[in-house]
Amino acid sequence: MTYAITQTCCSDATCVAVCPVNCIHPTPEEPDFGTTEMLYIDPKSCIDCGACADACPVDAIFPADRLTGPLKRYEAVNAAHYEGRAPAPVLASPTFHPWGEPSFTRSLPSDFAPIRVAVVGTGPAGMYAAEDLLLHTNAEVTLIDRLPVAGGLVRYGVAPDHPGTKGAGDSLARFHSHPRATVRLGVEIGRDVTPEELAAHHDAVVYAVGAPSDRRLGIPGEDLPGSLSASSLVSWYNAHPETAPDTVALDTEALRNAGRAVIVGNGNVALDVARILVSDPAALAGTDIADHALAALRDSRIREVVLLGRRGPEDAAYTASELLALGHLPGVDLVVDTHDPRTAQAVDAAAPGDKAALLKDTAREAVDWAGVPGTGRRRIVLRFHSAPEEALGEGAVRAVRAGGPGGSVDIPAGLLVRAIGYRGVPLAGLPFDETTGTVPHTAGRVDGMTGTYVVGWIKRGPSGGIGANRACAAETVGSLLADAVDGRLPTPTGTAKAFGRLARARSDRLVDARGLAAIDRAERARGAAAGRPRVKLATVPDLVAAARRRRLRGPGA
């Protein structure tokens, strides 16, 4: 028996670190690490020890002979990666991790005085940086987030029907209560505290603020009601406290007439949105989806979702695992629109392992847009070689004009979602590259600002999933610690306690580690009462109130 890595792989390489026979690739030391869509287990080398499955933070690894349903295909997916390759050598025995005194490349000398580091942002990028600092050094870390709850994109960006992926957040959340970590949530840098004040109280500051904005289409009608960004829709169904419950309407007159939504883009976010819009609300009711989103989906008039992709299926931006999941939704058909002959040609000519080959068994249809989707099974239509030209409608989106080599066609739709990428925004006091939407840096060091660093999407742009942030954080933390050893970090003029007083004085939304734990308990209790893993508190006042209720129970409560 061998193990296989499946759909929810986050590629953070935790499994690689524990494998005793070097059977998981690519490893962080290999050139294709970070470019492959996931990691793969070599069935010829696997010894069935299960160490990788125990270590996986997102529950993506299973015995191959126990895979069923949509996951069964991943036994072949893993094996295909190694076709024509010789097994990688076992680097040592009994494991390729030599026993002995642990050694970390990202560390400080044992006699080095503790440094204070502020990490701004509590998503995966920030928490991987904090993990490195807390596990490998004696640093004291202040975790800061403008929202009164931690988690970043793990909490507000991962689709609710991907609970395994959310497991990465649970793994990182253990550092919220680390004895050398201080949690200061509900503090916005640039509003409550200036970047200069933050730097004055810490030896170094690491910004991990992500890419919160979205890219626009630049077409007429883009700002009509019924046209919105994927980031807004994702925040809406994930109960983001800054996204109002009425941000998305799924029972409008336009949707009643058209029964269809159009999503521009075919990356993983586009597939997430399409999947949520057509999934059975009864299945979503067992997740942590926002209550208001679940209610709206139950009344939704959407029967069909069309994904527009500018290029062909061979160049689609989605990962193979997300497309495979799309083809196994109960009550939902996946269809390829054959309006352009190049689509079928690319699928038919695709070799095993090519992205287009995944669509060989998918239904094909020359879609007639004059009709209205029926009331039977819902469906998702992949329309390649097609780009949006205009959103049409009086007072609201009624149709989307899509162009291609054969001309333009008007697709009746009551909802237009742009899912063509995220973008970073300027940060107070930091340089910013408008072209890339990132902070200029060298190996994580912010250009021209000693003691200031970046990690994650604001550093490298909006690419790579959760696990990609581990290697990204390793580089930044390595730069920070090298600067500390070389004496290049500025000396803080304020103390940790002084910063705590400053934060309390400036923010009426301040939440500490105990308050964060109280929020978690409250949401899990709400979930237990509803038969769900958790029911999120969806407003800033509700989050802050839950954090402060623990005070009412007295000391030690």
CSV table of N, CA, C and O in Angstrom, one decimal, residues 120 142 179 275 303 321 439 513:
chain,number,residue,atom,x,y,z
A,120,VAL,N,2.8,42.5,11.2
A,120,VAL,CA,1.5,43.1,10.9
A,120,VAL,C,0.8,42.3,9.9
A,120,VAL,O,1.2,42.2,8.7
A,142,THR,N,5.1,40.5,18.5
A,142,THR,CA,3.8,41.2,18.6
A,142,THR,C,3.0,40.9,17.3
A,142,THR,O,3.4,41.3,16.2
A,179,PRO,N,4.2,31.8,24.7
A,179,PRO,CA,4.6,32.6,25.8
A,179,PRO,C,5.4,33.9,25.4
A,179,PRO,O,5.4,34.9,26.1
A,275,ARG,N,-18.4,27.3,-7.8
A,275,ARG,CA,-18.8,26.1,-7.1
A,275,ARG,C,-19.8,26.5,-6.0
A,275,ARG,O,-20.8,25.8,-5.8
A,303,ARG,N,-29.1,29.3,-12.0
A,303,ARG,CA,-29.1,27.9,-12.4
A,303,ARG,C,-27.8,27.5,-13.2
A,303,ARG,O,-27.5,26.3,-13.4
A,321,SER,N,-6.4,20.0,-9.4
A,321,SER,CA,-7.2,19.5,-8.3
A,321,SER,C,-8.5,20.2,-8.1
A,321,SER,O,-9.6,19.6,-7.9
A,439,VAL,N,5.5,46.1,-2.4
A,439,VAL,CA,6.4,46.9,-1.8
A,439,VAL,C,7.8,46.5,-2.3
A,439,VAL,O,8.2,45.4,-2.2
A,513,ALA,N,-4.9,38.0,23.2
A,513,ALA,CA,-5.0,36.5,23.0
A,513,ALA,C,-6.2,35.9,23.8
A,513,ALA,O,-6.8,35.0,23.2
